[in-house]
Short mmCIF file of C-alpha atoms in Angstrom, two decimals:
data_model
loop_
_atom_site.label_atom_id
_atom_site.label_comp_id
_atom_site.label_asym_id
_atom_site.label_seq_id
_atom_site.Cartn_x
_atom_site.Cartn_y
_atom_site.Cartn_z
CA MET A 1 -10.05 -20.61 -4.65
CA GLY A 2 -6.98 -21.79 -2.75
CA CYS A 3 -6.17 -19.04 -0.29
CA ASP A 4 -5.82 -21.39 2.66
CA GLY A 5 -2.25 -20.95 3.85
CA GLY A 6 1.09 -22.70 3.53
CA ARG A 7 -0.43 -26.11 4.26
CA SER A 8 -3.07 -25.49 1.61
CA THR A 9 -5.66 -28.25 1.34
CA VAL A 10 -6.70 -26.92 -2.07
CA ARG A 11 -3.13 -27.09 -3.38
CA SER A 12 -2.77 -30.63 -2.04
CA LEU A 13 -6.06 -31.79 -3.58
CA LEU A 14 -5.01 -30.30 -6.92
CA GLY A 15 -1.73 -32.22 -6.72
CA ILE A 16 0.38 -29.08 -7.21
CA GLU A 17 3.96 -29.22 -5.90
CA MET A 18 6.13 -26.36 -4.65
CA THR A 19 9.71 -25.61 -5.69
CA GLY A 20 12.33 -24.14 -3.38
CA ARG A 21 13.66 -25.10 0.00
CA SER A 22 12.96 -25.04 3.69
CA HIS A 23 15.68 -23.43 5.78
CA PRO A 24 17.27 -25.50 8.56
CA GLU A 25 17.55 -22.68 11.12
CA LEU A 26 14.99 -22.94 13.91
CA TRP A 27 13.19 -19.85 15.24
CA LEU A 28 10.95 -19.26 18.23
CA VAL A 29 7.96 -16.99 17.62
CA VAL A 30 6.19 -15.55 20.66
CA ASP A 31 3.08 -13.34 20.58
CA THR A 32 2.73 -11.50 23.87
CA LEU A 33 0.18 -9.36 25.71
CA GLY A 34 0.68 -6.45 28.09
CA ASP A 35 3.71 -5.12 26.27
CA PHE A 36 5.05 -1.60 26.68
CA HIS A 37 6.56 -1.01 23.22
CA THR A 38 5.64 2.28 21.56
CA GLU A 39 7.81 2.03 18.45
CA ARG A 40 6.05 2.41 15.10
CA TYR A 41 8.17 -0.12 13.27
CA GLY A 42 9.34 -3.69 13.54
CA MET A 43 12.96 -3.99 14.61
CA HIS A 44 15.45 -6.52 13.25
CA HIS A 45 18.27 -6.94 15.76
CA ALA A 46 21.19 -8.32 13.76
CA ASP A 47 23.11 -9.58 16.80
CA PRO A 48 25.20 -12.55 15.60
CA LYS A 49 25.04 -14.04 19.11
CA ARG A 50 21.24 -14.17 18.97
CA PRO A 51 19.51 -12.68 15.90
CA HIS A 52 15.98 -11.62 16.77
CA VAL A 53 13.03 -9.53 15.66
CA VAL A 54 10.65 -7.36 17.68
CA VAL A 55 7.36 -6.28 16.08
CA PRO A 56 5.16 -4.06 18.29
CA GLY A 57 1.42 -4.41 17.72
CA LEU A 58 -1.76 -2.73 18.88
CA ASN A 59 -3.30 -2.77 22.33
CA GLY A 60 -0.17 -3.98 24.08
CA ARG A 61 0.53 -6.89 21.76
CA CYS A 62 4.03 -7.64 20.53
CA ARG A 63 5.66 -10.37 18.47
CA TYR A 64 9.18 -11.58 19.30
CA GLU A 65 11.17 -13.90 17.05
CA PHE A 66 14.42 -15.45 18.30
CA ARG A 67 16.93 -17.64 16.49
CA LEU A 68 17.30 -20.91 18.39
CA PHE A 69 20.43 -23.03 18.60
CA ASP A 70 21.21 -26.70 19.14
CA GLY A 71 19.58 -28.07 22.26
CA GLU A 72 16.96 -25.32 22.52
CA GLY A 73 14.16 -27.21 20.82
CA THR A 74 12.89 -28.82 17.66
CA VAL A 75 10.20 -27.81 15.21
CA THR A 76 7.71 -30.17 16.88
CA ASP A 77 8.42 -29.06 20.46
CA ALA A 78 6.12 -26.83 22.47
CA PRO A 79 8.44 -24.00 23.60
CA PRO A 80 8.89 -24.12 27.38
CA PHE A 81 7.94 -20.98 29.29
CA GLU A 82 11.37 -20.87 30.94
CA LEU A 83 13.04 -20.39 27.53
CA ILE A 84 10.51 -17.73 26.53
CA GLU A 85 11.03 -15.92 29.82
CA ASP A 86 14.81 -15.96 29.42
CA LEU A 87 14.83 -14.70 25.83
CA VAL A 88 12.24 -11.96 26.36
CA SER A 89 13.86 -10.82 29.63
CA ARG A 90 16.10 -8.29 27.84
CA TYR A 91 12.92 -6.37 26.98
CA ARG A 92 10.42 -7.12 29.75
CA THR A 93 9.29 -9.42 32.49
CA ILE A 94 6.56 -11.80 31.45
CA THR A 95 4.12 -14.23 33.04
CA PRO A 96 2.63 -17.36 31.44
CA ASP A 97 -0.78 -15.74 31.00
CA GLN A 98 0.83 -13.00 28.87
CA VAL A 99 1.99 -15.52 26.25
CA GLU A 100 -0.77 -15.56 23.65
CA ARG A 101 1.01 -17.92 21.26
CA ALA A 102 4.43 -19.56 21.06
CA VAL A 103 5.74 -21.93 18.39
CA ASN A 104 9.02 -23.16 16.93
CA TYR A 105 9.23 -23.01 13.16
CA ARG A 106 11.49 -22.93 10.14
CA PHE A 107 11.32 -20.41 7.30
CA HIS A 108 10.42 -21.60 3.82
CA GLY A 109 11.33 -20.26 0.40
CA LEU A 110 8.81 -22.04 -1.81
CA VAL A 111 6.71 -21.17 -4.85
CA ALA A 112 3.93 -23.32 -6.31
CA ASP A 113 4.76 -24.92 -9.65
CA GLN A 114 1.29 -23.93 -10.91
CA TRP A 115 -0.99 -21.16 -9.69
CA GLN A 116 -4.03 -22.20 -11.72
CA ARG A 117 -5.60 -25.49 -12.61
CA GLY A 118 -8.85 -25.18 -14.49
CA ARG A 119 -10.96 -22.69 -12.57
CA CYS A 120 -9.00 -23.15 -9.33
CA PHE A 121 -6.40 -20.55 -8.33
CA LEU A 122 -3.79 -20.37 -5.57
CA LEU A 123 -3.14 -17.13 -3.69
CA GLY A 124 -1.06 -16.03 -0.73
CA ASP A 125 0.90 -18.64 1.25
CA ALA A 126 -0.84 -21.37 -0.73
CA ALA A 127 1.08 -20.08 -3.78
CA HIS A 128 4.32 -18.88 -2.15
CA MET A 129 6.07 -18.92 1.21
CA MET A 130 9.04 -16.71 2.00
CA PRO A 131 11.25 -15.72 4.91
CA PRO A 132 9.99 -12.57 6.66
CA PHE A 133 13.14 -10.49 6.38
CA ALA A 134 11.96 -8.30 3.50
CA GLY A 135 8.50 -7.94 5.04
CA GLN A 136 6.82 -9.03 1.81
CA GLY A 137 4.77 -12.09 2.76
CA LEU A 138 1.44 -10.36 3.41
CA ASN A 139 2.19 -7.78 0.72
CA SER A 140 2.65 -10.55 -1.84
CA GLY A 141 -0.68 -12.10 -0.91
CA ILE A 142 -2.38 -8.73 -1.31
CA ARG A 143 -0.76 -8.33 -4.73
CA ASP A 144 -2.15 -11.74 -5.70
CA ALA A 145 -5.68 -10.73 -4.75
CA ALA A 146 -5.36 -7.32 -6.37
CA ASN A 147 -4.25 -8.95 -9.61
CA LEU A 148 -6.87 -11.69 -9.77
CA ALA A 149 -10.06 -10.44 -8.10
CA TRP A 150 -11.09 -7.90 -10.75
CA LYS A 151 -10.27 -10.33 -13.56
CA ILE A 152 -12.59 -12.96 -12.13
CA ALA A 153 -15.24 -10.32 -11.46
CA GLY A 154 -15.02 -9.16 -15.07
CA VAL A 155 -15.34 -12.71 -16.39
CA VAL A 156 -18.35 -13.39 -14.15
CA ARG A 157 -20.02 -10.13 -15.24
CA GLY A 158 -19.32 -10.94 -18.88
CA THR A 159 -17.20 -7.84 -19.49
CA LEU A 160 -13.88 -9.70 -19.83
CA ASN A 161 -12.86 -12.73 -21.83
CA GLU A 162 -12.36 -15.85 -19.70
CA THR A 163 -8.80 -16.17 -21.00
CA VAL A 164 -7.68 -13.05 -19.09
CA ALA A 165 -7.66 -15.09 -15.86
CA GLN A 166 -4.79 -17.08 -17.33
CA THR A 167 -2.59 -13.98 -17.10
CA TYR A 168 -2.65 -14.15 -13.28
CA GLU A 169 0.22 -16.61 -12.97
CA SER A 170 2.34 -15.11 -15.75
CA GLU A 171 2.10 -11.68 -14.10
CA ARG A 172 2.49 -12.67 -10.46
CA ALA A 173 4.72 -15.76 -10.29
CA PRO A 174 7.98 -14.19 -11.58
CA HIS A 175 7.76 -11.38 -9.03
CA ALA A 176 6.93 -13.79 -6.21
CA ARG A 177 9.99 -15.90 -7.06
CA ALA A 178 12.17 -12.77 -7.12
CA VAL A 179 10.82 -11.66 -3.74
CA VAL A 180 11.48 -15.10 -2.23
CA ARG A 181 15.08 -14.98 -3.43
CA ALA A 182 15.53 -11.41 -2.17
CA SER A 183 14.08 -12.35 1.23
CA GLU A 184 16.48 -15.25 1.51
CA ARG A 185 19.48 -13.09 0.57
CA LEU A 186 18.46 -10.40 3.03
CA GLY A 187 18.04 -12.96 5.79
CA ARG A 188 21.54 -14.30 5.21
CA VAL A 189 22.96 -10.80 5.62
CA VAL A 190 20.76 -9.45 8.41
CA MET A 191 20.48 -12.58 10.54
CA THR A 192 23.93 -14.07 10.15
CA THR A 193 25.55 -15.71 13.19
CA ASN A 194 29.04 -15.26 11.70
CA GLU A 195 30.63 -12.50 13.76
CA ARG A 196 33.22 -11.53 11.12
CA LEU A 197 30.51 -11.23 8.47
CA ALA A 198 28.30 -9.27 10.86
CA HIS A 199 31.15 -6.84 11.65
CA ARG A 200 31.87 -6.25 7.96
CA ARG A 201 28.14 -5.84 7.24
CA ASP A 202 27.84 -3.19 9.94
CA GLU A 203 30.86 -1.31 8.59
CA LEU A 204 29.53 -1.22 5.03
CA ILE A 205 25.97 -0.28 5.94
CA GLY A 206 27.19 2.32 8.43
CA ALA A 207 29.29 3.93 5.71
CA ALA A 208 26.38 3.85 3.25
CA LEU A 209 24.04 5.52 5.73
CA LYS A 210 26.40 8.50 5.92
CA THR A 211 25.61 9.30 2.28
CA ALA A 212 22.32 10.66 0.94
CA ASP A 213 22.06 7.97 -1.74
CA GLY A 214 22.89 5.20 0.70
CA ARG A 215 20.34 6.36 3.26
CA ARG A 216 17.71 6.69 0.55
CA PHE A 217 18.50 3.17 -0.71
CA PHE A 218 17.82 1.62 2.69
CA GLU A 219 15.00 3.88 3.85
CA THR A 220 13.00 3.30 0.67
CA MET A 221 13.87 -0.42 0.62
CA ALA A 222 15.18 -0.03 -2.91
CA TYR A 223 16.73 -3.48 -2.64
CA ARG A 224 13.29 -5.04 -3.13
CA PRO A 225 12.58 -6.44 -6.62
CA PRO A 226 10.55 -3.94 -8.66
CA TYR A 227 6.96 -4.95 -9.33
CA GLU A 228 6.65 -4.85 -13.09
CA PHE A 229 6.02 -7.34 -15.84
CA THR A 230 6.42 -7.59 -19.61
CA ALA A 231 3.86 -10.30 -20.34
CA GLY A 232 0.22 -10.76 -19.46
CA MET A 233 -2.75 -8.46 -19.79
CA ILE A 234 -0.79 -5.56 -21.25
CA VAL A 235 -0.07 -4.12 -24.69
CA ALA A 236 3.69 -4.25 -25.17
CA GLY A 237 5.36 -0.88 -25.15
CA SER A 238 7.33 1.57 -23.09
CA GLY A 239 6.00 2.26 -19.60
CA VAL A 240 3.52 -0.61 -19.41
CA GLY A 241 3.28 -3.36 -16.82
CA VAL A 242 4.10 -1.00 -13.95
CA VAL A 243 1.91 0.26 -11.13
CA VAL A 244 0.89 3.90 -10.94
CA GLY A 245 1.25 5.20 -7.39
CA GLN A 246 -1.08 7.09 -5.13
CA PRO A 247 -0.40 10.83 -5.45
CA ARG A 248 -2.93 13.42 -4.37
CA ALA A 249 -4.71 15.42 -7.06
CA PHE A 250 -6.96 18.44 -7.22
CA ASP A 251 -10.18 17.20 -8.78
CA SER A 252 -11.49 20.03 -10.95
CA ALA A 253 -14.97 18.49 -10.99
CA THR A 254 -15.46 18.40 -7.21
CA ARG A 255 -12.95 21.15 -6.29
CA THR A 256 -11.41 18.84 -3.72
CA ILE A 257 -7.98 17.31 -3.16
CA GLU A 258 -8.21 13.52 -3.13
CA PRO A 259 -5.96 10.45 -3.49
CA LEU A 260 -5.76 9.34 -7.10
CA ASP A 261 -7.53 6.03 -6.36
CA ASP A 262 -10.55 7.92 -5.03
CA VAL A 263 -10.65 10.26 -8.01
CA LEU A 264 -10.42 7.55 -10.66
CA GLY A 265 -12.60 5.01 -8.86
CA PRO A 266 -12.25 1.24 -8.46
CA GLY A 267 -12.56 0.28 -12.14
CA TRP A 268 -10.64 0.97 -15.33
CA ALA A 269 -9.40 4.48 -16.09
CA LEU A 270 -8.22 6.30 -19.19
CA VAL A 271 -5.81 9.14 -18.46
CA GLY A 272 -4.63 11.60 -21.07
CA VAL A 273 -1.36 13.27 -20.12
CA ASP A 274 -1.14 16.68 -21.82
CA VAL A 275 -3.65 15.46 -24.42
CA THR A 276 -5.94 18.43 -25.12
CA ASP A 277 -7.40 17.85 -28.60
CA PRO A 278 -11.13 16.89 -28.32
CA ALA A 279 -10.79 14.84 -31.50
CA ASP A 280 -8.11 12.69 -29.89
CA TRP A 281 -10.36 12.11 -26.88
CA LYS A 282 -13.26 11.16 -29.13
CA GLN A 283 -11.13 8.49 -30.79
CA ALA A 284 -9.81 7.20 -27.45
CA SER A 285 -13.33 7.04 -26.01
CA ARG A 286 -13.83 3.84 -28.02
CA ILE A 287 -11.30 2.21 -25.69
CA ALA A 288 -12.75 3.81 -22.57
CA ASP A 289 -16.22 2.57 -23.55
CA LEU A 290 -14.96 -1.03 -23.83
CA PHE A 291 -14.20 -1.09 -20.11
CA ASP A 292 -16.64 1.54 -18.85
CA ALA A 293 -13.51 3.43 -17.81
CA SER A 294 -13.44 6.73 -15.99
CA THR A 295 -11.56 9.44 -17.85
CA ALA A 296 -9.21 12.14 -16.66
CA MET A 297 -6.74 14.56 -18.16
CA VAL A 298 -3.48 15.41 -16.37
CA PRO A 299 -1.78 18.59 -17.61
CA THR A 300 1.88 18.84 -16.61
CA ASP A 301 2.40 22.34 -18.03
CA HIS A 302 0.56 24.30 -15.29
CA THR A 303 -2.47 25.02 -17.47
CA VAL A 304 -6.10 24.07 -16.86
CA PRO A 305 -7.43 22.83 -20.22
CA ARG A 306 -11.16 22.97 -20.96
CA LEU A 307 -12.47 19.63 -22.14
CA GLU A 308 -16.09 18.59 -22.22
CA SER A 309 -16.89 15.38 -20.31
CA VAL A 310 -13.25 14.90 -19.28
CA ASN A 311 -12.23 15.61 -15.72
CA VAL A 312 -8.99 17.59 -15.29
CA LEU A 313 -6.68 16.58 -12.42
CA LEU A 314 -4.12 19.08 -11.17
CA ASP A 315 -0.87 18.48 -9.33
CA VAL A 316 -0.70 19.81 -5.77
CA ASP A 317 2.69 18.69 -4.48
CA GLY A 318 4.76 17.53 -7.45
CA ARG A 319 3.86 13.86 -7.09
CA LEU A 320 1.05 13.67 -9.67
CA ASP A 321 3.21 15.27 -12.36
CA ALA A 322 6.14 13.02 -11.40
CA GLU A 323 3.96 9.91 -11.63
CA PHE A 324 2.87 10.70 -15.18
CA ALA A 325 5.97 12.55 -16.45
CA ALA A 326 7.08 9.57 -18.55
CA TYR A 327 3.71 9.57 -20.36
CA ARG A 328 3.57 13.16 -21.59
CA GLY A 329 1.58 13.33 -24.80
CA HIS A 330 0.18 9.82 -24.27
CA PHE A 331 -3.04 8.15 -23.33
CA VAL A 332 -2.61 5.74 -20.43
CA LEU A 333 -5.06 2.88 -19.84
CA LEU A 334 -5.07 1.83 -16.19
CA ARG A 335 -6.45 -1.51 -15.08
CA PRO A 336 -8.48 -1.74 -11.86
CA ASP A 337 -5.25 -2.69 -10.03
CA HIS A 338 -3.68 0.52 -11.41
CA VAL A 339 -1.20 -1.35 -13.57
CA VAL A 340 -0.58 0.44 -16.86
CA ALA A 341 -2.21 -1.82 -19.45
CA ALA A 342 -1.30 0.34 -22.45
CA ALA A 343 0.28 3.70 -23.25
CA TRP A 344 0.12 5.27 -26.68
CA TYR A 345 0.23 8.48 -28.66
CA PRO A 346 -3.19 9.70 -29.84
CA THR A 347 -2.25 8.81 -33.42
CA GLU A 348 -1.89 5.16 -32.38
CA THR A 349 -5.41 4.61 -31.02
CA ASP A 350 -6.41 2.51 -34.03
CA ARG A 351 -3.46 0.20 -33.35
CA ILE A 352 -4.23 -0.20 -29.66
CA LEU A 353 -7.97 -0.76 -30.05
CA PRO A 354 -7.89 -4.35 -31.43
CA ALA A 355 -5.24 -5.39 -28.85
CA VAL A 356 -7.40 -4.38 -25.89
CA THR A 357 -10.62 -5.52 -27.55
CA ALA A 358 -9.17 -9.07 -27.43
CA TRP A 359 -9.61 -8.93 -23.63
CA THR A 360 -13.38 -8.57 -23.99
CA PRO A 361 -15.92 -11.26 -25.04
CA GLU A 362 -16.81 -11.51 -28.69
CA LEU A 363 -20.15 -9.85 -29.46
#
């Protein structure tokens, strides 16, 4: 498993190249101790004279990132304390012993040409490196692990066909490339040193933030590429290849309100949305049994159906119903990573069964 960073030894030994580019701009990254920041969020200061980032951490730690200019260092230089002191001075005074780490570096926008070779896989920075401006580097690595770990576990346990591991790259690589491109675009806008461009940017974003739609666009980071796919370990159809979120639900079995992940458990799940006919559930149980899936029924019509051996989940704040609104009258098969693997009307169970059976070993 190659999850060993941007300078991945595993990737190098496999002879896998990366496509993209390294950016020429040089940045100083400083991790400090004894900091006073209390803000909850990282702050991107889009000052064209000196773009910089401040990311408060826990226990008095803080990360500062400053754009460097000609004569202020090279990528191989050890940053001098005098430069660190000068740049950080707008926020705090600092002593050498409060500098935990300091390095000059350049951002990369690179994606591995292959994510799998034989039984070796690349994850995280070994598979993709991106500028930090969209805040998606760590998130992308987590998505890699969430996509691959349960597939490998299923193959090892003998519950999934070995070929399902080959869907890792086809599902993850296109999104990673899109996120790299989006991060690069965002960096050009947010961290520009062109004063005219910066002034125009501030005017446009300021105007957008005065509208409800504009504020929602930026606050929800709607400019990020959506995480969905149309190929891989899914059965083609409407509403598949997308991730189901994490609403709260009233669990009728335990009489408690829990996050959906906790209710459905860590494995596969079969959810029937407004499906109340026991005969339909009996037919669909053939699919649930293939993956030892938990089962749940979500009624969106404010009723509490009575179904033997099927847990009923009730909406408590509008979010559960909203999450499954597009699937009314359908069964929804959720993978362990909560991606919708298939969605179908009860009358289509016989069509779906052979498609999902192909993911399991032949008996």
